[in-house]
Amino acid sequence: MNQEAPIIVGLDIGTTKIAAIAGRKNEYGKLEILGFGKAPSFGVQHGMVLNIDQTIKAIRQALENCYASNPNLEINEVYVGIAGHHIKSLQTRGDIVRNDTDAEISQKDIDQLINDQYKTVIPASDQIIDVIPQQYIVDSLQNITYPIGMSGVKVGANFHIITGDKNAIRNINRSVEKSGLRIKDLVLQPLASAAAVMCDMDFEAGVAIVDIGGGTTDLAVFYEGILKHTAVIPYGGENITNDIKNGLGVLKTQAEQMKVQFGYALADEAKNNAYITIPGLRGQSPKEISVKNLAHIIQARMSEILDFVVYHLKQIGMDNKMLNGGIILTGGGSQLKHLIQLTEYTTGVSARIGYPNEHLASGHTDELTKPMYATCVGLILKGYNDYENDRRALEENYVKINTSYFAKEQAARKAEDEEGWMEEEEPDTVESATARQDRKARERNASLKGFLDRMKTKIIDMFTEEEDAKL
């Protein structure tokens, strides 16, 4: 395992469960799971925190279970997923005009471009959660994915901006902070899930991630490596459970158990003569439930959710010909039997289940490969992406500053050498002047090597101190 890499924790605050997973990347770039804990969620409905006290208890219970799996863990900050029907998105365009047109486009220019988008006018009750660049434009050049290093006067980009209700975000912040943790970043759940179940080919081919959670179904559409659309559909597994409870007249716990054990997303696949026996309440006779009727209830709600998916795909013009990678189903609701067939029938697009083992190292428990943990694993990957970007930018900035300093130092030393040269007596021979020049060159080279060695040592020490502080 790579001991220099930080330990990053993803916290998934869901409607039915709260999960905490701690991970660290190994030397091969795969995620080693160091701790895992979960707890039932009682204070969240449709992805939104409605009871802070109950949510705090559930978060603490998940953390205790995570510590129990690895007593050596120390968790202070977390990446948290956010969803809910209050989530909205919009498309914007931004531009900056550069003063120093001779210099290359740098990360600083891109950061300025992104930060300017946080000034976008949105409803007063909303807050910007994330600003995601889609395509860059440099002068007259379009569809640029990585403009750093290019030259140009005007730099612009198309952005996908994600917003959410301020009070909903505030409730998440309070629940996490009162649990003794600090939020490193809030991440839209479908984006986190996408990071866990997708590979580079999926991003290029064009896919739609459909994350069927307990309270919501989250949608993220990618095409040619660009995030084209996000949406949160306000229906999920809890709605199916409630439909079964009300339609068949059973308890909620019984409805959930029937859904998981005997549920079919496609009624035609259920047997006509199959029945489930439910114990009677308070001495009442047992109740017989038809598996076929159960499947009809599940299919009706799942078809409604998939109709929303089709609606959003049509809204952005992403028909089945453009989604060459198809639909990737993930989340706890994706485990319903024959859901792939229903999805393909409803949408006309090929479908498959997305498991969060694309980036996991071997040796983890089988439970973590279930689709319901895709969001949590994706949050860790998002954290590592931020860490690697920050480290790269810090290192480049450090080298740039010190290189500039060394150039000035060398220029000053050269001026001193030339001044001393003028004050010295005329050399007796051509050979002595050449020897003096060689000596000065060797001294300058030695000075350069010494400076670079010192700079390398400082960079290593700086990141060692940073990781020690985090751990």
PDB file of C-alpha atoms in Angstrom, residues 100-318:
ATOM      1  CA  ASP A 100      -0.373  38.709 -20.934  1.00  0.00           C
ATOM      2  CA  THR A 101      -1.157  37.138 -24.290  1.00  0.00           C
ATOM      3  CA  ASP A 102       2.428  35.933 -24.806  1.00  0.00           C
ATOM      4  CA  ALA A 103       2.269  33.659 -21.756  1.00  0.00           C
ATOM      5  CA  GLU A 104       0.746  30.194 -21.929  1.00  0.00           C
ATOM      6  CA  ILE A 105      -2.758  29.577 -20.615  1.00  0.00           C
ATOM      7  CA  SER A 106      -2.291  28.373 -17.044  1.00  0.00           C
ATOM      8  CA  GLN A 107      -4.345  26.697 -14.344  1.00  0.00           C
ATOM      9  CA  LYS A 108      -4.742  30.146 -12.788  1.00  0.00           C
ATOM     10  CA  ASP A 109      -6.665  31.304 -15.885  1.00  0.00           C
ATOM     11  CA  ILE A 110      -8.944  28.255 -15.714  1.00  0.00           C
ATOM     12  CA  ASP A 111      -9.549  28.789 -11.988  1.00  0.00           C
ATOM     13  CA  GLN A 112     -10.517  32.409 -12.647  1.00  0.00           C
ATOM     14  CA  LEU A 113     -12.906  31.288 -15.396  1.00  0.00           C
ATOM     15  CA  ILE A 114     -14.573  28.765 -13.063  1.00  0.00           C
ATOM     16  CA  ASN A 115     -14.693  31.098 -10.051  1.00  0.00           C
ATOM     17  CA  ASP A 116     -16.453  33.750 -12.142  1.00  0.00           C
ATOM     18  CA  GLN A 117     -19.344  31.309 -12.665  1.00  0.00           C
ATOM     19  CA  TYR A 118     -20.079  31.297  -8.947  1.00  0.00           C
ATOM     20  CA  LYS A 119     -21.394  34.833  -9.508  1.00  0.00           C
ATOM     21  CA  THR A 120     -24.137  33.491 -11.795  1.00  0.00           C
ATOM     22  CA  VAL A 121     -27.554  34.867 -10.842  1.00  0.00           C
ATOM     23  CA  ILE A 122     -29.757  32.125  -9.355  1.00  0.00           C
ATOM     24  CA  PRO A 123     -32.854  32.216  -7.089  1.00  0.00           C
ATOM     25  CA  ALA A 124     -32.128  33.690  -3.648  1.00  0.00           C
ATOM     26  CA  SER A 125     -33.188  30.455  -1.933  1.00  0.00           C
ATOM     27  CA  ASP A 126     -30.659  28.389  -3.905  1.00  0.00           C
ATOM     28  CA  GLN A 127     -26.906  27.884  -3.646  1.00  0.00           C
ATOM     29  CA  ILE A 128     -24.359  26.789  -6.240  1.00  0.00           C
ATOM     30  CA  ILE A 129     -22.997  23.344  -5.351  1.00  0.00           C
ATOM     31  CA  ASP A 130     -20.628  22.753  -8.259  1.00  0.00           C
ATOM     32  CA  VAL A 131     -19.409  24.336 -11.501  1.00  0.00           C
ATOM     33  CA  ILE A 132     -18.306  21.794 -14.098  1.00  0.00           C
ATOM     34  CA  PRO A 133     -16.536  22.900 -17.328  1.00  0.00           C
ATOM     35  CA  GLN A 134     -17.754  21.105 -20.443  1.00  0.00           C
ATOM     36  CA  GLN A 135     -15.828  22.494 -23.427  1.00  0.00           C
ATOM     37  CA  TYR A 136     -13.285  25.301 -23.697  1.00  0.00           C
ATOM     38  CA  ILE A 137     -12.930  27.922 -26.426  1.00  0.00           C
ATOM     39  CA  VAL A 138      -9.618  29.670 -27.125  1.00  0.00           C
ATOM     40  CA  ASP A 139     -10.059  32.623 -29.494  1.00  0.00           C
ATOM     41  CA  SER A 140     -11.685  30.997 -32.553  1.00  0.00           C
ATOM     42  CA  LEU A 141     -10.814  27.383 -31.632  1.00  0.00           C
ATOM     43  CA  GLN A 142     -13.835  25.364 -30.424  1.00  0.00           C
ATOM     44  CA  ASN A 143     -14.366  22.106 -28.489  1.00  0.00           C
ATOM     45  CA  ILE A 144     -11.068  22.131 -26.594  1.00  0.00           C
ATOM     46  CA  THR A 145     -10.899  19.738 -23.651  1.00  0.00           C
ATOM     47  CA  TYR A 146      -7.547  20.870 -22.149  1.00  0.00           C
ATOM     48  CA  PRO A 147      -6.488  24.454 -22.936  1.00  0.00           C
ATOM     49  CA  ILE A 148      -3.560  24.684 -20.483  1.00  0.00           C
ATOM     50  CA  GLY A 149      -0.309  25.362 -22.377  1.00  0.00           C
ATOM     51  CA  MET A 150      -2.023  26.932 -25.373  1.00  0.00           C
ATOM     52  CA  SER A 151      -1.756  30.589 -26.361  1.00  0.00           C
ATOM     53  CA  GLY A 152      -4.661  32.936 -26.847  1.00  0.00           C
ATOM     54  CA  VAL A 153      -6.224  36.277 -25.996  1.00  0.00           C
ATOM     55  CA  LYS A 154      -9.743  35.161 -25.091  1.00  0.00           C
ATOM     56  CA  VAL A 155     -10.489  31.987 -23.142  1.00  0.00           C
ATOM     57  CA  GLY A 156     -14.057  30.795 -22.634  1.00  0.00           C
ATOM     58  CA  ALA A 157     -15.985  27.692 -21.681  1.00  0.00           C
ATOM     59  CA  ASN A 158     -19.440  26.174 -21.488  1.00  0.00           C
ATOM     60  CA  PHE A 159     -20.387  25.199 -17.945  1.00  0.00           C
ATOM     61  CA  HIS A 160     -22.825  22.852 -16.247  1.00  0.00           C
ATOM     62  CA  ILE A 161     -23.839  24.469 -12.946  1.00  0.00           C
ATOM     63  CA  ILE A 162     -25.506  22.429 -10.196  1.00  0.00           C
ATOM     64  CA  THR A 163     -27.591  24.227  -7.570  1.00  0.00           C
ATOM     65  CA  GLY A 164     -29.532  23.195  -4.483  1.00  0.00           C
ATOM     66  CA  ASP A 165     -31.784  24.626  -1.802  1.00  0.00           C
ATOM     67  CA  LYS A 166     -29.833  26.540   0.858  1.00  0.00           C
ATOM     68  CA  ASN A 167     -31.811  25.088   3.757  1.00  0.00           C
ATOM     69  CA  ALA A 168     -31.387  21.510   2.517  1.00  0.00           C
ATOM     70  CA  ILE A 169     -27.630  22.066   2.187  1.00  0.00           C
ATOM     71  CA  ARG A 170     -27.519  23.714   5.614  1.00  0.00           C
ATOM     72  CA  ASN A 171     -29.250  20.709   7.201  1.00  0.00           C
ATOM     73  CA  ILE A 172     -26.654  18.347   5.737  1.00  0.00           C
ATOM     74  CA  ASN A 173     -23.824  20.576   6.979  1.00  0.00           C
ATOM     75  CA  ARG A 174     -25.277  20.738  10.483  1.00  0.00           C
ATOM     76  CA  SER A 175     -25.851  16.991  10.690  1.00  0.00           C
ATOM     77  CA  VAL A 176     -22.283  16.201   9.674  1.00  0.00           C
ATOM     78  CA  GLU A 177     -20.635  18.905  11.789  1.00  0.00           C
ATOM     79  CA  LYS A 178     -22.633  17.949  14.908  1.00  0.00           C
ATOM     80  CA  SER A 179     -21.419  14.389  14.358  1.00  0.00           C
ATOM     81  CA  GLY A 180     -17.887  15.686  14.938  1.00  0.00           C
ATOM     82  CA  LEU A 181     -16.825  15.792  11.289  1.00  0.00           C
ATOM     83  CA  ARG A 182     -15.823  18.452   8.787  1.00  0.00           C
ATOM     84  CA  ILE A 183     -17.179  18.424   5.227  1.00  0.00           C
ATOM     85  CA  LYS A 184     -14.378  18.573   2.694  1.00  0.00           C
ATOM     86  CA  ASP A 185     -16.794  18.883  -0.221  1.00  0.00           C
ATOM     87  CA  LEU A 186     -20.404  18.229  -1.231  1.00  0.00           C
ATOM     88  CA  VAL A 187     -20.679  16.092  -4.377  1.00  0.00           C
ATOM     89  CA  LEU A 188     -23.782  15.427  -6.455  1.00  0.00           C
ATOM     90  CA  GLN A 189     -24.565  11.747  -5.961  1.00  0.00           C
ATOM     91  CA  PRO A 190     -24.967  10.728  -9.643  1.00  0.00           C
ATOM     92  CA  LEU A 191     -21.522  12.191 -10.391  1.00  0.00           C
ATOM     93  CA  ALA A 192     -20.004  10.227  -7.523  1.00  0.00           C
ATOM     94  CA  SER A 193     -21.739   7.036  -8.676  1.00  0.00           C
ATOM     95  CA  ALA A 194     -20.556   7.649 -12.237  1.00  0.00           C
ATOM     96  CA  ALA A 195     -16.934   7.887 -11.068  1.00  0.00           C
ATOM     97  CA  ALA A 196     -17.255   4.502  -9.341  1.00  0.00           C
ATOM     98  CA  VAL A 197     -18.893   2.473 -12.124  1.00  0.00           C
ATOM     99  CA  MET A 198     -17.555   4.046 -15.330  1.00  0.00           C
ATOM    100  CA  CYS A 199     -14.310   3.670 -17.259  1.00  0.00           C
ATOM    101  CA  ASP A 200     -12.735   6.004 -19.839  1.00  0.00           C
ATOM    102  CA  MET A 201     -14.430   4.194 -22.728  1.00  0.00           C
ATOM    103  CA  ASP A 202     -17.851   4.779 -21.159  1.00  0.00           C
ATOM    104  CA  PHE A 203     -17.227   8.526 -20.946  1.00  0.00           C
ATOM    105  CA  GLU A 204     -16.324   8.674 -24.632  1.00  0.00           C
ATOM    106  CA  ALA A 205     -19.027   6.332 -25.957  1.00  0.00           C
ATOM    107  CA  GLY A 206     -21.929   8.134 -24.304  1.00  0.00           C
ATOM    108  CA  VAL A 207     -23.768   6.687 -21.312  1.00  0.00           C
ATOM    109  CA  ALA A 208     -26.575   7.534 -18.929  1.00  0.00           C
ATOM    110  CA  ILE A 209     -26.016   6.683 -15.263  1.00  0.00           C
ATOM    111  CA  VAL A 210     -29.312   5.843 -13.522  1.00  0.00           C
ATOM    112  CA  ASP A 211     -28.684   5.558  -9.772  1.00  0.00           C
ATOM    113  CA  ILE A 212     -31.844   4.143  -8.143  1.00  0.00           C
ATOM    114  CA  GLY A 213     -31.590   4.997  -4.459  1.00  0.00           C
ATOM    115  CA  GLY A 214     -34.056   4.726  -1.625  1.00  0.00           C
ATOM    116  CA  GLY A 215     -35.599   8.185  -1.929  1.00  0.00           C
ATOM    117  CA  THR A 216     -34.553   9.441  -5.351  1.00  0.00           C
ATOM    118  CA  THR A 217     -33.323   8.225  -8.718  1.00  0.00           C
ATOM    119  CA  ASP A 218     -30.311  10.227  -9.882  1.00  0.00           C
ATOM    120  CA  LEU A 219     -29.432  10.714 -13.539  1.00  0.00           C
ATOM    121  CA  ALA A 220     -26.156  11.790 -15.144  1.00  0.00           C
ATOM    122  CA  VAL A 221     -25.589  11.761 -18.922  1.00  0.00           C
ATOM    123  CA  PHE A 222     -22.107  11.787 -20.482  1.00  0.00           C
ATOM    124  CA  TYR A 223     -21.185  12.095 -24.149  1.00  0.00           C
ATOM    125  CA  GLU A 224     -17.716  12.380 -25.713  1.00  0.00           C
ATOM    126  CA  GLY A 225     -16.172  12.828 -22.286  1.00  0.00           C
ATOM    127  CA  ILE A 226     -18.475  15.721 -21.370  1.00  0.00           C
ATOM    128  CA  LEU A 227     -21.152  15.883 -18.687  1.00  0.00           C
ATOM    129  CA  LYS A 228     -24.213  16.789 -20.737  1.00  0.00           C
ATOM    130  CA  HIS A 229     -27.002  16.648 -18.170  1.00  0.00           C
ATOM    131  CA  THR A 230     -27.883  15.864 -14.544  1.00  0.00           C
ATOM    132  CA  ALA A 231     -31.274  15.397 -12.917  1.00  0.00           C
ATOM    133  CA  VAL A 232     -32.793  14.068  -9.704  1.00  0.00           C
ATOM    134  CA  ILE A 233     -36.047  12.140 -10.123  1.00  0.00           C
ATOM    135  CA  PRO A 234     -38.063  12.285  -6.860  1.00  0.00           C
ATOM    136  CA  TYR A 235     -38.917   8.558  -6.821  1.00  0.00           C
ATOM    137  CA  GLY A 236     -36.900   5.583  -5.639  1.00  0.00           C
ATOM    138  CA  GLY A 237     -37.010   2.271  -3.820  1.00  0.00           C
ATOM    139  CA  GLU A 238     -38.990   3.705  -0.897  1.00  0.00           C
ATOM    140  CA  ASN A 239     -41.846   4.589  -3.261  1.00  0.00           C
ATOM    141  CA  ILE A 240     -41.964   1.007  -4.522  1.00  0.00           C
ATOM    142  CA  THR A 241     -42.045  -0.281  -0.936  1.00  0.00           C
ATOM    143  CA  ASN A 242     -44.889   2.097  -0.025  1.00  0.00           C
ATOM    144  CA  ASP A 243     -46.838   1.060  -3.135  1.00  0.00           C
ATOM    145  CA  ILE A 244     -46.534  -2.603  -2.078  1.00  0.00           C
ATOM    146  CA  LYS A 245     -47.538  -1.742   1.496  1.00  0.00           C
ATOM    147  CA  ASN A 246     -50.642   0.137   0.415  1.00  0.00           C
ATOM    148  CA  GLY A 247     -51.574  -2.080  -2.518  1.00  0.00           C
ATOM    149  CA  LEU A 248     -51.310  -5.392  -0.683  1.00  0.00           C
ATOM    150  CA  GLY A 249     -52.233  -4.264   2.826  1.00  0.00           C
ATOM    151  CA  VAL A 250     -49.022  -5.385   4.567  1.00  0.00           C
ATOM    152  CA  LEU A 251     -46.533  -3.811   6.965  1.00  0.00           C
ATOM    153  CA  LYS A 252     -43.707  -1.717   5.542  1.00  0.00           C
ATOM    154  CA  THR A 253     -41.057  -4.151   6.754  1.00  0.00           C
ATOM    155  CA  GLN A 254     -42.957  -6.996   5.073  1.00  0.00           C
ATOM    156  CA  ALA A 255     -43.294  -4.972   1.868  1.00  0.00           C
ATOM    157  CA  GLU A 256     -39.544  -4.291   1.805  1.00  0.00           C
ATOM    158  CA  GLN A 257     -38.721  -7.940   2.416  1.00  0.00           C
ATOM    159  CA  MET A 258     -41.084  -9.119  -0.330  1.00  0.00           C
ATOM    160  CA  LYS A 259     -39.629  -6.579  -2.760  1.00  0.00           C
ATOM    161  CA  VAL A 260     -36.069  -7.732  -2.146  1.00  0.00           C
ATOM    162  CA  GLN A 261     -36.705 -11.506  -2.024  1.00  0.00           C
ATOM    163  CA  PHE A 262     -39.580 -12.061  -4.443  1.00  0.00           C
ATOM    164  CA  GLY A 263     -39.850  -8.842  -6.445  1.00  0.00           C
ATOM    165  CA  TYR A 264     -39.766  -8.738 -10.255  1.00  0.00           C
ATOM    166  CA  ALA A 265     -39.482  -5.557 -12.310  1.00  0.00           C
ATOM    167  CA  LEU A 266     -41.159  -7.338 -15.223  1.00  0.00           C
ATOM    168  CA  ALA A 267     -44.547  -8.888 -14.393  1.00  0.00           C
ATOM    169  CA  ASP A 268     -44.451 -11.269 -17.371  1.00  0.00           C
ATOM    170  CA  GLU A 269     -41.509 -13.052 -15.777  1.00  0.00           C
ATOM    171  CA  ALA A 270     -43.413 -13.809 -12.542  1.00  0.00           C
ATOM    172  CA  LYS A 271     -45.180 -17.168 -12.178  1.00  0.00           C
ATOM    173  CA  ASN A 272     -48.970 -17.180 -12.068  1.00  0.00           C
ATOM    174  CA  ASN A 273     -49.237 -19.907  -9.441  1.00  0.00           C
ATOM    175  CA  ALA A 274     -46.566 -18.571  -7.030  1.00  0.00           C
ATOM    176  CA  TYR A 275     -47.690 -17.159  -3.680  1.00  0.00           C
ATOM    177  CA  ILE A 276     -46.057 -15.619  -0.604  1.00  0.00           C
ATOM    178  CA  THR A 277     -47.483 -16.378   2.838  1.00  0.00           C
ATOM    179  CA  ILE A 278     -47.505 -13.428   5.255  1.00  0.00           C
ATOM    180  CA  PRO A 279     -48.107 -14.115   8.982  1.00  0.00           C
ATOM    181  CA  GLY A 280     -51.347 -12.640  10.301  1.00  0.00           C
ATOM    182  CA  LEU A 281     -51.427  -9.850  12.896  1.00  0.00           C
ATOM    183  CA  ARG A 282     -52.806 -10.383  16.432  1.00  0.00           C
ATOM    184  CA  GLY A 283     -54.081 -13.875  15.812  1.00  0.00           C
ATOM    185  CA  GLN A 284     -55.441 -13.213  12.334  1.00  0.00           C
ATOM    186  CA  SER A 285     -55.070 -15.900   9.707  1.00  0.00           C
ATOM    187  CA  PRO A 286     -52.012 -15.740   7.400  1.00  0.00           C
ATOM    188  CA  LYS A 287     -52.328 -13.761   4.171  1.00  0.00           C
ATOM    189  CA  GLU A 288     -51.474 -15.156   0.745  1.00  0.00           C
ATOM    190  CA  ILE A 289     -49.824 -12.691  -1.656  1.00  0.00           C
ATOM    191  CA  SER A 290     -49.603 -13.405  -5.388  1.00  0.00           C
ATOM    192  CA  VAL A 291     -46.071 -12.965  -6.761  1.00  0.00           C
ATOM    193  CA  LYS A 292     -47.685 -11.850 -10.019  1.00  0.00           C
ATOM    194  CA  ASN A 293     -49.591  -9.036  -8.274  1.00  0.00           C
ATOM    195  CA  LEU A 294     -46.424  -8.014  -6.461  1.00  0.00           C
ATOM    196  CA  ALA A 295     -44.589  -7.798  -9.798  1.00  0.00           C
ATOM    197  CA  HIS A 296     -47.342  -5.679 -11.359  1.00  0.00           C
ATOM    198  CA  ILE A 297     -47.007  -3.107  -8.546  1.00  0.00           C
ATOM    199  CA  ILE A 298     -43.212  -2.984  -8.876  1.00  0.00           C
ATOM    200  CA  GLN A 299     -43.314  -2.709 -12.671  1.00  0.00           C
ATOM    201  CA  ALA A 300     -45.818   0.172 -12.565  1.00  0.00           C
ATOM    202  CA  ARG A 301     -43.569   2.323 -10.343  1.00  0.00           C
ATOM    203  CA  MET A 302     -40.332   1.351 -12.104  1.00  0.00           C
ATOM    204  CA  SER A 303     -41.889   2.158 -15.483  1.00  0.00           C
ATOM    205  CA  GLU A 304     -42.804   5.596 -14.139  1.00  0.00           C
ATOM    206  CA  ILE A 305     -39.202   6.203 -13.044  1.00  0.00           C
ATOM    207  CA  LEU A 306     -37.866   5.068 -16.435  1.00  0.00           C
ATOM    208  CA  ASP A 307     -40.376   7.312 -18.227  1.00  0.00           C
ATOM    209  CA  PHE A 308     -38.744  10.239 -16.425  1.00  0.00           C
ATOM    210  CA  VAL A 309     -35.344   9.023 -17.675  1.00  0.00           C
ATOM    211  CA  VAL A 310     -36.661   8.939 -21.256  1.00  0.00           C
ATOM    212  CA  TYR A 311     -38.121  12.430 -20.816  1.00  0.00           C
ATOM    213  CA  HIS A 312     -34.762  13.865 -19.711  1.00  0.00           C
ATOM    214  CA  LEU A 313     -32.887  12.120 -22.543  1.00  0.00           C
ATOM    215  CA  LYS A 314     -35.290  13.606 -25.094  1.00  0.00           C
ATOM    216  CA  GLN A 315     -34.950  17.041 -23.497  1.00  0.00           C
ATOM    217  CA  ILE A 316     -31.232  17.113 -24.346  1.00  0.00           C
ATOM    218  CA  GLY A 317     -31.552  15.348 -27.696  1.00  0.00           C
ATOM    219  CA  MET A 318     -29.715  12.223 -26.552  1.00  0.00           C
TER     220      MET A 318
END
